[in-house]
CSV table of C-alpha atoms in Angstrom, one decimal:
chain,number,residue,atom,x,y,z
A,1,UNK,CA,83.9,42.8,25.6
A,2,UNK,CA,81.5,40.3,26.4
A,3,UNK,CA,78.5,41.0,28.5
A,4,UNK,CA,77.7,39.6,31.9
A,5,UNK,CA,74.6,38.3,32.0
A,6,UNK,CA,73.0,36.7,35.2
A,7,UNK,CA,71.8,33.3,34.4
A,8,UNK,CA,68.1,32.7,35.2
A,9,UNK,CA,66.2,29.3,34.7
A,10,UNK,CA,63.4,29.1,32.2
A,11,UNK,CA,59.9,27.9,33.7
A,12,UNK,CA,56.8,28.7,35.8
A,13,UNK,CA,56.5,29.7,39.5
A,14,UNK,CA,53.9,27.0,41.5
A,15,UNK,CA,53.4,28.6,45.2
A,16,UNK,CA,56.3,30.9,44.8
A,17,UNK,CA,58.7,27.9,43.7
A,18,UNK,CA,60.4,28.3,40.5
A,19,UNK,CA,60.4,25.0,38.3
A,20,UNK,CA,61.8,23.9,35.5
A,21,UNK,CA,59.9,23.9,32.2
A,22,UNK,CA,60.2,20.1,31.2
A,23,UNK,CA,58.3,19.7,35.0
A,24,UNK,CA,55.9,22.3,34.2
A,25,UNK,CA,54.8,20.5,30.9
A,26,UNK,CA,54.6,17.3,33.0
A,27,UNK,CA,52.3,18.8,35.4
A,28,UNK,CA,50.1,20.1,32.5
A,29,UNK,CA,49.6,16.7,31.1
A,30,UNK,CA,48.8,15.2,34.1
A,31,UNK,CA,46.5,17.9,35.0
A,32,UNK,CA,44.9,17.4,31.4
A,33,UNK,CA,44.4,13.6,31.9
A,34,UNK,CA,43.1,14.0,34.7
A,35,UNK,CA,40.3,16.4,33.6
A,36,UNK,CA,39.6,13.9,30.9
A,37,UNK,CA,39.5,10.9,33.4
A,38,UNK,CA,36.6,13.1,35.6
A,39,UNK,CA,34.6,14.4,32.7
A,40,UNK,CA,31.6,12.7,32.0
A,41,UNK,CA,31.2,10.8,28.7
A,42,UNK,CA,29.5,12.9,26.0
A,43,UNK,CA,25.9,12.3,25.2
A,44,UNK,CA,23.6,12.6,22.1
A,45,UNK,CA,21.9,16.1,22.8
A,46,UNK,CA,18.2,15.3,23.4
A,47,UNK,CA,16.1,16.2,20.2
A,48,UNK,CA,13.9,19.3,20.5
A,49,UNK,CA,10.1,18.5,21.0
A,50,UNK,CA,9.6,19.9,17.0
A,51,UNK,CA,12.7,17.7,16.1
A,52,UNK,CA,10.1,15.1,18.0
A,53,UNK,CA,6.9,16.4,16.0
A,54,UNK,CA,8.8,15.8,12.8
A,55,UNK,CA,10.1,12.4,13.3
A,56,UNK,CA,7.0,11.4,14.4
A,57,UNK,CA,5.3,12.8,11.8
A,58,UNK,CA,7.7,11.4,9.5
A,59,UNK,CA,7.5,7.8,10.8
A,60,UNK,CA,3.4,7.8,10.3
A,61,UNK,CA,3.8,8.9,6.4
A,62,UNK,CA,6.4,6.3,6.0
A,63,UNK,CA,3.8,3.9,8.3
A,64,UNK,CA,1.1,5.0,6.0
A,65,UNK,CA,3.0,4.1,2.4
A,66,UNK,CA,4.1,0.7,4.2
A,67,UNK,CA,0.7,0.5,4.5
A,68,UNK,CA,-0.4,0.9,1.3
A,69,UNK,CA,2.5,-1.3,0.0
A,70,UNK,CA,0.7,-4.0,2.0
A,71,UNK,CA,-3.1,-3.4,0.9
A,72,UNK,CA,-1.8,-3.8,-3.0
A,73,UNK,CA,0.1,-6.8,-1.5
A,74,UNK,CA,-2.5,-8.4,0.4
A,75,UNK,CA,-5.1,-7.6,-2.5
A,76,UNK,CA,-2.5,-9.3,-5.4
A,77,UNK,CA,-2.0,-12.5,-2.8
A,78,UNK,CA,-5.9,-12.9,-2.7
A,79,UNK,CA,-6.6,-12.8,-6.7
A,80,UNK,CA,-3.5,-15.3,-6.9
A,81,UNK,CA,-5.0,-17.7,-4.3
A,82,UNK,CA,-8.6,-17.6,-6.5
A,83,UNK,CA,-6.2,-18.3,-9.2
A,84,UNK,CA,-4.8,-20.9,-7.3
A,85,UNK,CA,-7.8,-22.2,-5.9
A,86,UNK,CA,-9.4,-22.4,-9.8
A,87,UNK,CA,-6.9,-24.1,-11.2
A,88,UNK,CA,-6.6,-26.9,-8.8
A,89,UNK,CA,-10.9,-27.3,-9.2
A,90,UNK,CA,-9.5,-27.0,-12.7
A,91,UNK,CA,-7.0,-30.1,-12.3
A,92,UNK,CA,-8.8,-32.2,-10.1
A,93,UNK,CA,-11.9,-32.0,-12.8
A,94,UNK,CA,-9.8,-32.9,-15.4
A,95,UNK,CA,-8.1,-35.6,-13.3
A,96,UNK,CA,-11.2,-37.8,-12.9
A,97,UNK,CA,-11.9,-37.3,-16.6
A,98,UNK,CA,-8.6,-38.8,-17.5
A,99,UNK,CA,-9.4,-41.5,-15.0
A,100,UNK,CA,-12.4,-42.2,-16.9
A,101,UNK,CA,-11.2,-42.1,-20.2
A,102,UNK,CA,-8.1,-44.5,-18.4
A,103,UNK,CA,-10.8,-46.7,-17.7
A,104,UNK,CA,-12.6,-47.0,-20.8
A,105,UNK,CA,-9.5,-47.8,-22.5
A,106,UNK,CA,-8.4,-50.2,-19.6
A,107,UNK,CA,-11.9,-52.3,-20.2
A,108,UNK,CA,-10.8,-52.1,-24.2
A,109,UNK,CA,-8.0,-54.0,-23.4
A,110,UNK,CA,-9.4,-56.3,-21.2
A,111,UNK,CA,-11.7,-56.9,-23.8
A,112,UNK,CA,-9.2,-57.7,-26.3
A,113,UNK,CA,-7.3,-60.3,-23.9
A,114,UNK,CA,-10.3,-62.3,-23.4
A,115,UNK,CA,-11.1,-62.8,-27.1
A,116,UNK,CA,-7.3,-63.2,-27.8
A,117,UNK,CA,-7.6,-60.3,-30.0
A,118,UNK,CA,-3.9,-59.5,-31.6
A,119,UNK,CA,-3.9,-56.1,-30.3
A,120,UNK,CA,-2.9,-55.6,-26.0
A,121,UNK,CA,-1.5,-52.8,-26.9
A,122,UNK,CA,-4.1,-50.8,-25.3
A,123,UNK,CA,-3.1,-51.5,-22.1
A,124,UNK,CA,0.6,-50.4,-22.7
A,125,UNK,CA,-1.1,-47.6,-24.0
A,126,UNK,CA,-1.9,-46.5,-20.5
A,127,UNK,CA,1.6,-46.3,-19.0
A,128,UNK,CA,3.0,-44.7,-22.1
A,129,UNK,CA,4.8,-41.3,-21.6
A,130,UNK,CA,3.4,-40.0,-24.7
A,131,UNK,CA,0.3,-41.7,-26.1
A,132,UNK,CA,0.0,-40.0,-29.5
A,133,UNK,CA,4.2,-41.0,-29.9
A,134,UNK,CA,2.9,-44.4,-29.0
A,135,UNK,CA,0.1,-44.9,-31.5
A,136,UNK,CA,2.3,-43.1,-33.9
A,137,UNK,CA,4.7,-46.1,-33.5
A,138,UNK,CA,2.6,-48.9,-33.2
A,139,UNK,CA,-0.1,-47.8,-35.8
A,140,UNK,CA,-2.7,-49.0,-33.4
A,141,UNK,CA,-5.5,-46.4,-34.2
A,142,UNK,CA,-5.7,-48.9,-37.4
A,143,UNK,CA,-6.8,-51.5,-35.6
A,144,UNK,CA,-9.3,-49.7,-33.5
A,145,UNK,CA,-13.2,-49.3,-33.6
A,146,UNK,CA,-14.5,-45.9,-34.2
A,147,UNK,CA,-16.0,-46.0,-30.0
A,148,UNK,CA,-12.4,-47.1,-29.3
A,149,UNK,CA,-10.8,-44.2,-31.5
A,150,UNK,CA,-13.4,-42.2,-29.5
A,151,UNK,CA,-12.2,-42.8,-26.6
A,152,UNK,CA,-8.1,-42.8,-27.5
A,153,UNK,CA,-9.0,-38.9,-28.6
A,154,UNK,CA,-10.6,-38.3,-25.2
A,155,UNK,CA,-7.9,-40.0,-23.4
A,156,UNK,CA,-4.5,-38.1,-25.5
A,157,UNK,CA,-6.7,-34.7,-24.7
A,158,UNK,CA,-7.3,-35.0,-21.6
A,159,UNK,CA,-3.9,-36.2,-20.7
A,160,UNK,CA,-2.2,-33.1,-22.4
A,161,UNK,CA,-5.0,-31.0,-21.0
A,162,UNK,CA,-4.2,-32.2,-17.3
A,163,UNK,CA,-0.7,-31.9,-17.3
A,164,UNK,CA,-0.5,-28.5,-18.8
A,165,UNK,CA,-3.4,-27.5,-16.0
A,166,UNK,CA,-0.9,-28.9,-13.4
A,167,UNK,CA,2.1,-27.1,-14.8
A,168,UNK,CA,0.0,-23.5,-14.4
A,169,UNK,CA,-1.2,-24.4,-10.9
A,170,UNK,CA,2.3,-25.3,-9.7
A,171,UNK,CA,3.7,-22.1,-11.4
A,172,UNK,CA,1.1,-19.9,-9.7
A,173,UNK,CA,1.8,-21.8,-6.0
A,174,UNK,CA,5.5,-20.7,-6.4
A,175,UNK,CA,3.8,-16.9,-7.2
A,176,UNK,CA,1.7,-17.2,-4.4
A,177,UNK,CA,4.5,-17.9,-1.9
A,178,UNK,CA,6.4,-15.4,-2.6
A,179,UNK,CA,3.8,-12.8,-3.3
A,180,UNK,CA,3.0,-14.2,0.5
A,181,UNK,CA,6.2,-13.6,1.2
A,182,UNK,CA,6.2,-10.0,0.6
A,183,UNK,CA,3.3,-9.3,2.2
A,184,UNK,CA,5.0,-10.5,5.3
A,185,UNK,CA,7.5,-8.3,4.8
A,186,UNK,CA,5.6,-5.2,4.1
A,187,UNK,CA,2.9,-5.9,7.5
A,188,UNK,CA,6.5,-6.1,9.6
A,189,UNK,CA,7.7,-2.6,7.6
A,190,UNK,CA,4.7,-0.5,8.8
A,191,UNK,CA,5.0,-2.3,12.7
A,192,UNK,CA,8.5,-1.5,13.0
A,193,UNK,CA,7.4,1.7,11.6
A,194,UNK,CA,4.6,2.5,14.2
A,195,UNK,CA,6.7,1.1,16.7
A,196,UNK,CA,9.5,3.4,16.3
A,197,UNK,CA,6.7,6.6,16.5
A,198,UNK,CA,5.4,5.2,19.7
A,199,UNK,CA,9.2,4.9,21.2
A,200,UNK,CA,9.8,8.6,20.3
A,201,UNK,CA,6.5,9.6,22.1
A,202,UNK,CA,6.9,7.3,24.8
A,203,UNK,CA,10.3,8.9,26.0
A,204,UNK,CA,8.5,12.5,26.3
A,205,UNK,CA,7.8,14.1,29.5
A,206,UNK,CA,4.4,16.0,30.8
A,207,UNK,CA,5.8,19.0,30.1
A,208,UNK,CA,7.1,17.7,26.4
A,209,UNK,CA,3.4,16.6,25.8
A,210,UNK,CA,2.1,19.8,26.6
A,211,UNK,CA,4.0,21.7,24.0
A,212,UNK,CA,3.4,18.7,21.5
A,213,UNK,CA,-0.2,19.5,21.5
A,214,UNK,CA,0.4,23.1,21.5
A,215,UNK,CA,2.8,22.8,18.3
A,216,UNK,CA,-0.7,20.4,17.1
A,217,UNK,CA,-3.0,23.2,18.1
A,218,UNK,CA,-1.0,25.9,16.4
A,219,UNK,CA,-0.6,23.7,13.0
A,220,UNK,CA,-4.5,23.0,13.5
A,221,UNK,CA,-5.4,26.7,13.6
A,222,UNK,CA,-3.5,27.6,10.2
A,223,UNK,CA,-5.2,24.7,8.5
A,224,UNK,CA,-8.3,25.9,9.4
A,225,UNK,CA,-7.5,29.1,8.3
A,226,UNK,CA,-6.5,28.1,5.0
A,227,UNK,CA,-9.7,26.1,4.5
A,228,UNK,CA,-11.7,29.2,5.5
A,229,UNK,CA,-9.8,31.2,2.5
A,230,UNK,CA,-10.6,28.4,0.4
A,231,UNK,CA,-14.4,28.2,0.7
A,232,UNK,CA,-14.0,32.1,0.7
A,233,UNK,CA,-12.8,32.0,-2.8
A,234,UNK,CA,-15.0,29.4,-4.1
A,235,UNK,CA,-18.0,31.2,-2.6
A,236,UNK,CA,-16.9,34.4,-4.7
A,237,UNK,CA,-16.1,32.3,-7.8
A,238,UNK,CA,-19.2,30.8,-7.8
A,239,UNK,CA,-21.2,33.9,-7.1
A,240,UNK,CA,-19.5,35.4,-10.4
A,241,UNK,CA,-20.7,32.2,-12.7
A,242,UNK,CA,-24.2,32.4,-11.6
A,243,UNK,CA,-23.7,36.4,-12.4
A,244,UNK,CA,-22.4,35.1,-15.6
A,245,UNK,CA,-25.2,32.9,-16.5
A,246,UNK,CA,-27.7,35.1,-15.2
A,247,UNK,CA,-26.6,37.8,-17.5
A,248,UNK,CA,-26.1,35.2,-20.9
A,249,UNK,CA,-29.7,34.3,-20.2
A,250,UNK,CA,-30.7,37.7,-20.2
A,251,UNK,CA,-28.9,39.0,-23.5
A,252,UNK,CA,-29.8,35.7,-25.2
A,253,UNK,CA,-33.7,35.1,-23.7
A,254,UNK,CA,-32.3,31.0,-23.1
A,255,UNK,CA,-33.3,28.9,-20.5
A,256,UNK,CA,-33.5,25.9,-19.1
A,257,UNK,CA,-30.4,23.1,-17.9
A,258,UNK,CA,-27.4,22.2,-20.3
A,259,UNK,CA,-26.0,18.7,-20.4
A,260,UNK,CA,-22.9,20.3,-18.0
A,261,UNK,CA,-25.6,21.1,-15.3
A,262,UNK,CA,-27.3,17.3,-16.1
A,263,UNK,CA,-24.0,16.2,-15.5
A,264,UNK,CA,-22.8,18.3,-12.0
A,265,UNK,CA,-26.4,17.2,-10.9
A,266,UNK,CA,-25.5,13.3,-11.6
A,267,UNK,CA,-22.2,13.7,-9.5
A,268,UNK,CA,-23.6,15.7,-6.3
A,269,UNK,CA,-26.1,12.4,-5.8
A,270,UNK,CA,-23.6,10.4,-5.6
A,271,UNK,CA,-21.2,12.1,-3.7
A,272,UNK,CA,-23.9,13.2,-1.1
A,273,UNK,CA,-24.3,9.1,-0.7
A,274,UNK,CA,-20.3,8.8,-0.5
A,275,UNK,CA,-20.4,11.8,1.9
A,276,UNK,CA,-23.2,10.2,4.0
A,277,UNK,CA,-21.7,6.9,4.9
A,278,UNK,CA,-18.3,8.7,5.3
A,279,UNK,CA,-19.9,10.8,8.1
A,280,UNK,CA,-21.4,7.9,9.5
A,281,UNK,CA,-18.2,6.6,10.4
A,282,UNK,CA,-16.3,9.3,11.9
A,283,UNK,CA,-15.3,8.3,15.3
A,284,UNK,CA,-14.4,4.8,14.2
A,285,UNK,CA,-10.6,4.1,14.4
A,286,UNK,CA,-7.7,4.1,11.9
A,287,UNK,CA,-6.6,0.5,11.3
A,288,UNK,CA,-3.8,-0.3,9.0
A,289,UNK,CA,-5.0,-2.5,6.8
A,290,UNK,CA,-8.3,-2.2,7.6
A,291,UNK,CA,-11.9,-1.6,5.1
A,292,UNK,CA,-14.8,-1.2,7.4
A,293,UNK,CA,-17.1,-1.6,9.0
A,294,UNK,CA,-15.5,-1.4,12.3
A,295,UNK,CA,-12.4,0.6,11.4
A,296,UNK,CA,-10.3,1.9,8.8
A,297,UNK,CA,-7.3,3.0,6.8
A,298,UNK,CA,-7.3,6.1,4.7
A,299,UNK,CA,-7.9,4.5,1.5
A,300,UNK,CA,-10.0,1.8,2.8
A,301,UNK,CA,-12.3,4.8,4.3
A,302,UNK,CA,-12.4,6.4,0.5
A,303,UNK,CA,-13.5,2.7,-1.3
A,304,UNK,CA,-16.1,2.2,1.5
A,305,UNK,CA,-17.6,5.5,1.1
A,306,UNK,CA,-18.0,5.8,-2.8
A,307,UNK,CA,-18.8,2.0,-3.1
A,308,UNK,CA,-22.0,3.4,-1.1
A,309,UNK,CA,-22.9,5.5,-4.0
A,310,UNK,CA,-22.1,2.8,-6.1
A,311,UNK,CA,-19.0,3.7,-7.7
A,312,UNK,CA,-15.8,0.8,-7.3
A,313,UNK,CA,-12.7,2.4,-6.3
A,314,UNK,CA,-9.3,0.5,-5.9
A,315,UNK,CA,-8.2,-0.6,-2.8
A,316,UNK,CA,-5.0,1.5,-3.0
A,317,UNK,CA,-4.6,5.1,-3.1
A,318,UNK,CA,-2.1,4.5,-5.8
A,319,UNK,CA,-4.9,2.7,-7.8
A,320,UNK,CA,-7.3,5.3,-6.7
A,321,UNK,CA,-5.9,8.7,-8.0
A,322,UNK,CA,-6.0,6.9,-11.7
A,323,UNK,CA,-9.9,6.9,-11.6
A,324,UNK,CA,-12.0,9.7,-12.5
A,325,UNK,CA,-11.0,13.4,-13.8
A,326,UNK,CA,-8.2,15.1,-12.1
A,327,UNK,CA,-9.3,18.9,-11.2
A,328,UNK,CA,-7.7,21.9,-9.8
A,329,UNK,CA,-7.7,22.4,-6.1
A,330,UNK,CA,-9.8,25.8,-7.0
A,331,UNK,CA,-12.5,23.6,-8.5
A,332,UNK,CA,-12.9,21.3,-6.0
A,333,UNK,CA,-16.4,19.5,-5.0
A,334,UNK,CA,-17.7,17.5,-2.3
A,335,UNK,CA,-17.0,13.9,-2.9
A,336,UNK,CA,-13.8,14.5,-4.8
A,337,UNK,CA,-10.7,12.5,-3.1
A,338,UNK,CA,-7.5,14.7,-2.4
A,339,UNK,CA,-4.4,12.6,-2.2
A,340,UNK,CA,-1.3,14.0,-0.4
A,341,UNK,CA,2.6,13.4,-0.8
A,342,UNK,CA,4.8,12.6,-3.3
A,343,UNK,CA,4.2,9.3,-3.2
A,344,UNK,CA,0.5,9.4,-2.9
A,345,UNK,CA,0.0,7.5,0.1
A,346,UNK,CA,-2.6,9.5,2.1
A,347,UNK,CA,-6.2,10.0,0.9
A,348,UNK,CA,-9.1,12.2,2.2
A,349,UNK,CA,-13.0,12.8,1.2
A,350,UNK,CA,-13.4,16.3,0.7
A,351,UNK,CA,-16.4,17.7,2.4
A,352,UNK,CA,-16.9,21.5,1.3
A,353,UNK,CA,-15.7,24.5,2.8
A,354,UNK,CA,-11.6,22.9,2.9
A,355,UNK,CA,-12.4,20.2,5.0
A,356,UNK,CA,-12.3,16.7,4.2
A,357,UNK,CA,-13.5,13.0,6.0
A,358,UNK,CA,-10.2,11.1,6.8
A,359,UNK,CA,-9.1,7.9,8.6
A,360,UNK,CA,-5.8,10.0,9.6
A,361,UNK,CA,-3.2,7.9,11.5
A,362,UNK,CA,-2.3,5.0,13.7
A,363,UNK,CA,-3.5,5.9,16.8
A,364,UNK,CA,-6.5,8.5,15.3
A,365,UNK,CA,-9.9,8.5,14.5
A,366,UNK,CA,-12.5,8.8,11.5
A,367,UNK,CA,-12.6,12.7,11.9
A,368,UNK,CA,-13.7,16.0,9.7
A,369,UNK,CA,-10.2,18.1,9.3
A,370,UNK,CA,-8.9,20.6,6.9
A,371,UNK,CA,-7.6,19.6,3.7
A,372,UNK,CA,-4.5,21.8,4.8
A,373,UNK,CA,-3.6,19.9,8.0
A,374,UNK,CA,-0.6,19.2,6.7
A,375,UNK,CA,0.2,22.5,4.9
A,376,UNK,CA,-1.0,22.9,1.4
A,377,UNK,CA,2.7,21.6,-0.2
A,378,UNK,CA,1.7,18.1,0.8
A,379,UNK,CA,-1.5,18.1,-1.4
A,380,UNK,CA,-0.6,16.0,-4.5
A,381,UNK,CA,-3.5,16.3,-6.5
A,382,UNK,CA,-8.0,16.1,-6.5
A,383,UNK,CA,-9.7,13.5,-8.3
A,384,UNK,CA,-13.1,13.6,-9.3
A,385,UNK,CA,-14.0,9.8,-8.9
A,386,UNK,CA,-17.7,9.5,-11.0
């Protein structure tokens, strides 16, 4: 027997009134739509004020490699304009030779036509494409003087002379333009770089600033300990050598300087003249681009100082770390340059106890800072330059 069930309609109860569940599903979708209509559109989440530090940071290395990219630009563009500039003295020299020789033969020819000599051909011999084809062809050198073949010789020479000349200098033009080219490429890399870091900072609030030059402070205060740990060790090291030379002059009764000490002695003088005009210029700003007097870039700071002592660095840091004798970081001296990042685009004079002379950053100033101011993983390598 079948049971009796009482019918009851699926669905929800809204203010005590039972409705059906196709209207309940309705009244969820419009209740979702409309939730979606009212909510606010979704924004990036502002960066953190590290996130901040970073980029920034980030944006002045990549300033400072565009920078260098445009120093060995701007250098190349100014040996191919002396090129340039030589080889059109070069032509225009040569020119008014060939003009001269042209003459000569031109009054030849004249010559000729007023004794009725048999031979004109001289004067076709000046719009000929190819003199030497020409005299090939018409045998004229057999019916020349010797002062006339003289002057042929000059003539065919300086010709093929001139147009080669003019061949070079339009070849290095086309080099020059776009080697200019490039370099106006590379200047608008690092603006759009240094542009973008002063967006970034621009946006930042009082209160943002404030914990920017904490976060500054902080990193500050561990480079400084790290260069204090530094000059520690070397202090120790060097206390044990002069215990170990002291004590080999004792067992073997020697004296005097070896050619190692000569040496060491021959660097400090010049570094201490690198070091002096590189302390003269702290306070002076960092200028991309820029070699002194009134400013500089990292690597234009680094040139500037040893050429003081008399030493000729490159212009670029890249150039830079391949002169001299690489060291260990543990054997560093005053004077030696210490280059940073991967791709070698940041240079510093280092000064003694881990600090260094630096044209930092767009934006900064000639100062004394640890060689650690950006942690000691950024330090590429040390270069002993002389």
């Amino acid at each position: 027997m079948a049971s009796h069930r009482k019918w009851s309609p699926t669905g929800t109860r809204i203010a005590g009134i039972r409705t059906p569940a196709l209207a309940t599903a309705a009244l969820t979708s419009v209740a979702l739509l409309s939730q979606t209509a009212n909510a606010a559109p979704s924004a990036d989440p502002k960066p953190s004020i590290e996130e901040v530090e970073k980029k920034v940071d980030d944006l002045y290395h990549q300033a400072e490699a565009a920078t260098e990219k445009y120093n060995a630009t701007r250098e190349k563009t100014a040996q191919q304009r002396k090129r340039v500039d030589s080889l059109l003295d070069d032509v225009a020299r040569r020119t008014e030779k060939l003009n001269t020789a042209r003459e000569e033969l031109g009054s030849f020819a004249a010559a000729q036509y007023r004794t009725g000599a048999s031979a004109p051909d001289t004067a076709t011999l000046l719009l000929a494409d190819n003199p030497q084809d020409y005299f090939d062809q018409t045998q004229l050198m057999d019916r020349l003087t010797s002062r006339q073949k003289v002057a042929v010789d000059d003539y065919i020479t300086e010709q093929a002379a001139t147009t080669k000349k003019r061949a070079e200098a339009s070849q290095s033009l086309q080099t020059l333009t776009t080697t200019q080219s490039a370099l106006k490429t590379s200047k608008a890399d690092v603006q759009r770089k240094l542009a973008a870091a002063r967006d970034l900072l621009s946006k930042l609030t009082a209160e943002e600033k404030a914990r920017l030059a904490a976060i500054e402070k902080k990193k500050q205060e561990a480079a400084d300990r790290k260069a204090a740990e530094l000059a520690q060790q070397q202090a120790a090291a060097e206390k044990k050598a002069q215990e170990a030379a002291a004590q080999q002059q004792t067992t073997t009764g020697t004296s005097g300087t070896s050619g190692s000490s000569t040496t060491d002695s021959s660097y400090t003088a010049k570094a201490d003249k690198a070091l002096a005009f590189a302390r003269a210029q702290v306070g002076k700003p960092y200028v991309w681009g820029a070699t002194g007097p009134g400013s500089y870039d990292c690597s234009g700071l680094t040139q500037a100082a040893w050429k003081a002592a008399g030493v000729d660095l490159p212009r670029t840091t890249w150039d830079q770390v391949n002169v001299g004798t690489t060291v260990p970081l543990a054997d560093i001296k005053p004077g030696d340059l210490v280059f940073f990042y991967d791709d070698i685009s940041h240079v510093g004079l280092y000064v003694g106890n881990g600090m260094m002379i630096h044209a930092p950053k767009p934006g900064a100033y000639v100062r004394e800072e640890s060689i650690f101011y950006g942690g000691e993983s950024i330090i590429h390598s040390v270069v002993r330059p002389a």
